[in-house]
PDB file of C-alpha atoms in Angstrom:
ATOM      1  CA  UNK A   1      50.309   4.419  43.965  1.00  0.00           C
ATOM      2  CA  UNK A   2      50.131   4.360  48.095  1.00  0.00           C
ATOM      3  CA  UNK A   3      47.037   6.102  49.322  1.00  0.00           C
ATOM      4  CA  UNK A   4      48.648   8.551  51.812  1.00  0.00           C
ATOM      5  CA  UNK A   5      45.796   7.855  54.282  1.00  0.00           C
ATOM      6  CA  UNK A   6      46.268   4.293  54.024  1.00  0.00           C
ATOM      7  CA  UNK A   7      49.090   1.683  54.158  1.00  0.00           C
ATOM      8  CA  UNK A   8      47.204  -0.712  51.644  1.00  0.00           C
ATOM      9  CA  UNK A   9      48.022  -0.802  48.160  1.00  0.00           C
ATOM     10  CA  UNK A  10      45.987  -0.653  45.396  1.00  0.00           C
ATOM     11  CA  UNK A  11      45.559  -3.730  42.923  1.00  0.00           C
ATOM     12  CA  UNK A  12      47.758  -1.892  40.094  1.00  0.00           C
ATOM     13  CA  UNK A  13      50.465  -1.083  42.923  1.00  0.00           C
ATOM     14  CA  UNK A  14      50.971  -5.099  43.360  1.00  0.00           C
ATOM     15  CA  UNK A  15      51.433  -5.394  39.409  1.00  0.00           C
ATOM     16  CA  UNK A  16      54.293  -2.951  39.250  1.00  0.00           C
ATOM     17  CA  UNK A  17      56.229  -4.870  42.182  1.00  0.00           C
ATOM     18  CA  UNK A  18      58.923  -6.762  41.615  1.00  0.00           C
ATOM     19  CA  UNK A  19      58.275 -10.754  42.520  1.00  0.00           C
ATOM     20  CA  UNK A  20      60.720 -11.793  45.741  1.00  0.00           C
ATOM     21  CA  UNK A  21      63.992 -13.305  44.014  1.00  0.00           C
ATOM     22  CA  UNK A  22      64.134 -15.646  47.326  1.00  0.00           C
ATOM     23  CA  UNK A  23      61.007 -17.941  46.011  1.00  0.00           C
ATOM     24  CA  UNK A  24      62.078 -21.140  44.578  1.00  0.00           C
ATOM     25  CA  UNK A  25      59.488 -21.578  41.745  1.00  0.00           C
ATOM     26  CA  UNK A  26      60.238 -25.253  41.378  1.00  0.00           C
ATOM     27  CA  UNK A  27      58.468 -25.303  44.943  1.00  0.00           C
ATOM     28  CA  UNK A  28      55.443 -27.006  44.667  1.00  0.00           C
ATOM     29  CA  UNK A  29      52.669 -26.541  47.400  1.00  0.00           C
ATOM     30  CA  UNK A  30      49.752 -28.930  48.135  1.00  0.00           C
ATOM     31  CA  UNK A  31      46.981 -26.864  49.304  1.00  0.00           C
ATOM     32  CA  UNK A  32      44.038 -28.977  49.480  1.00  0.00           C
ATOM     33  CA  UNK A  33      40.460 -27.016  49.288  1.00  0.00           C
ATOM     34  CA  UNK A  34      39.231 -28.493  52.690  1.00  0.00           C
ATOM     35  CA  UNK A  35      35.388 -28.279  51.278  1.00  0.00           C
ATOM     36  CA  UNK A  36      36.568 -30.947  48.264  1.00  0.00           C
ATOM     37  CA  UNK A  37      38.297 -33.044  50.651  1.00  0.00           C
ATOM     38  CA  UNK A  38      35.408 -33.692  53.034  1.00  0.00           C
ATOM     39  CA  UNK A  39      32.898 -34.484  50.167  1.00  0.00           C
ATOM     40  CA  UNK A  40      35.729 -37.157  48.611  1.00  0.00           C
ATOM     41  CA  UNK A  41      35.520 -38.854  52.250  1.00  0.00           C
ATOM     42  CA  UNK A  42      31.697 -38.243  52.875  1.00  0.00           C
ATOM     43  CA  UNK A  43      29.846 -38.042  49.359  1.00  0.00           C
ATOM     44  CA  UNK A  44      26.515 -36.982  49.396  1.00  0.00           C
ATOM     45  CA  UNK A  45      24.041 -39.482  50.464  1.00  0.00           C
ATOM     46  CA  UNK A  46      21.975 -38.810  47.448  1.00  0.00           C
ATOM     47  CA  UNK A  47      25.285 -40.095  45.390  1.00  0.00           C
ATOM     48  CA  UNK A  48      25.587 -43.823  46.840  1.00  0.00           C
ATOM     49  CA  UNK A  49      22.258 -44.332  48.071  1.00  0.00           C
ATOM     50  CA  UNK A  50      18.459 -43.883  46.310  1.00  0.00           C
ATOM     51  CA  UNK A  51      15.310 -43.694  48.440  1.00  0.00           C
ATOM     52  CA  UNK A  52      12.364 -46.508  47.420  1.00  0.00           C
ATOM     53  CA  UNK A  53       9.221 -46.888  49.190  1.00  0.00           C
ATOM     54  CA  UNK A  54       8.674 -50.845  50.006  1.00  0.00           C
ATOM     55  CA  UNK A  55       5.842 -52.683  51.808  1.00  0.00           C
ATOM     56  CA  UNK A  56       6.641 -55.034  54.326  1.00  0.00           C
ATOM     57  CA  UNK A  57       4.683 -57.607  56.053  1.00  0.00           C
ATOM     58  CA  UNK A  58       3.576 -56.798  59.378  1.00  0.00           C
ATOM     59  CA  UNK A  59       5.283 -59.000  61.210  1.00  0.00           C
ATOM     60  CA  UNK A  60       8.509 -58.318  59.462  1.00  0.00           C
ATOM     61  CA  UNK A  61       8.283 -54.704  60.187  1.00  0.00           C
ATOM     62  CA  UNK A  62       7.576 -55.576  63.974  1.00  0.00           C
ATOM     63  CA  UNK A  63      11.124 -56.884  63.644  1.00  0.00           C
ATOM     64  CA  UNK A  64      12.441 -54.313  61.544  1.00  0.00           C
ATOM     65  CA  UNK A  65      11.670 -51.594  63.977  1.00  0.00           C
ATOM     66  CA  UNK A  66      12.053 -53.696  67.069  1.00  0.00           C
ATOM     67  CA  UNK A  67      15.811 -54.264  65.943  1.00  0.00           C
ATOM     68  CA  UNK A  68      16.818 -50.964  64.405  1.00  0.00           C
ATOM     69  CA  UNK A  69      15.810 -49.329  67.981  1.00  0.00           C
ATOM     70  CA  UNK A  70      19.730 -49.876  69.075  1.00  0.00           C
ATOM     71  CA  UNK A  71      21.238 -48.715  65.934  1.00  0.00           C
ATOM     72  CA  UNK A  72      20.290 -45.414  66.090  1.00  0.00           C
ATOM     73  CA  UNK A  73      19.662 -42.846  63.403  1.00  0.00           C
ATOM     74  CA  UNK A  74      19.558 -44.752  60.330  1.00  0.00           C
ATOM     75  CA  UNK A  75      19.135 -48.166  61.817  1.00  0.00           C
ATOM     76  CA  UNK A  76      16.507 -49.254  59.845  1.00  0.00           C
ATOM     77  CA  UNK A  77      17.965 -48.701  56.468  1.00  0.00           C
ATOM     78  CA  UNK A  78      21.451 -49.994  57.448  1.00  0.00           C
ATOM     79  CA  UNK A  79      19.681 -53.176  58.546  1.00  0.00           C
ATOM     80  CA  UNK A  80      17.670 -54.074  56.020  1.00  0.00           C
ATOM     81  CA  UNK A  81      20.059 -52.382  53.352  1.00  0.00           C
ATOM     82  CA  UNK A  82      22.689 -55.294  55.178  1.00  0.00           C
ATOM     83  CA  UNK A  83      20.177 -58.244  55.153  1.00  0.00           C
ATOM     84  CA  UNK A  84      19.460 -57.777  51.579  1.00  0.00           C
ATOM     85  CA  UNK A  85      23.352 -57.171  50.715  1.00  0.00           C
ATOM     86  CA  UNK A  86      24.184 -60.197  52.613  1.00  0.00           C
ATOM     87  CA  UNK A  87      21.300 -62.176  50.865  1.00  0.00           C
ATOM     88  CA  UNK A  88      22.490 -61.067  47.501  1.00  0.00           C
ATOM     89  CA  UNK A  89      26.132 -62.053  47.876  1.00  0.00           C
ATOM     90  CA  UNK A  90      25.477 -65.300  48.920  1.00  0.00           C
ATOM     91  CA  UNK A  91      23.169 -65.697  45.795  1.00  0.00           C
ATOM     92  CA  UNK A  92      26.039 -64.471  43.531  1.00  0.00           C
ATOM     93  CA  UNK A  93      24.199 -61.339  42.391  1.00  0.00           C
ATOM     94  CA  UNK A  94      26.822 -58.863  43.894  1.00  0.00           C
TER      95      UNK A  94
END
């Protein structure tokens, strides 16, 4: 029933209405969930990466960090992560 104070209805009020004849049930919508979406295109770093402490030799982290400087946020990882990628598919290994 209608509160008379209020032009809401109540939960049970919705059940007894009668559906609109004018929807075409065959209709089908695609309402994406916009929170699913963005994971599918950006999954969680700790999904496609893993964190390992390494040593390096001096010398090579001299480079490391000399180079990464222009890449930014990241830049170390990406370029060694690349180096070693690179080595690896030219060994056959990936």
């Amino acid at each position: 029933m209608v509160d008379k104070k209020s032009s809401f209805m109540n939960f049970e009020d919705l059940e007894d209405k009668e559906v609109n004849s004018n929807i075409n049930p065959t209709v089908k919508f695609n309402v994406e969930d916009p929170l699913e979406k963005l994971q599918e295109e950006n999954p969680a770093k700790e999904l496609t990466t893993v964190m390992k402490g390494i040593y390096f030799d001096n010398e090579v982290w001299d480079v490391i960090e000399e180079q990464s400087k222009r890449l930014g946020r990241g830049g170390k990882s990406k370029l060694v992560n690349d180096i070693v990628k690179t080595y690896f598919q030219k060994k056959g290994l990936l």
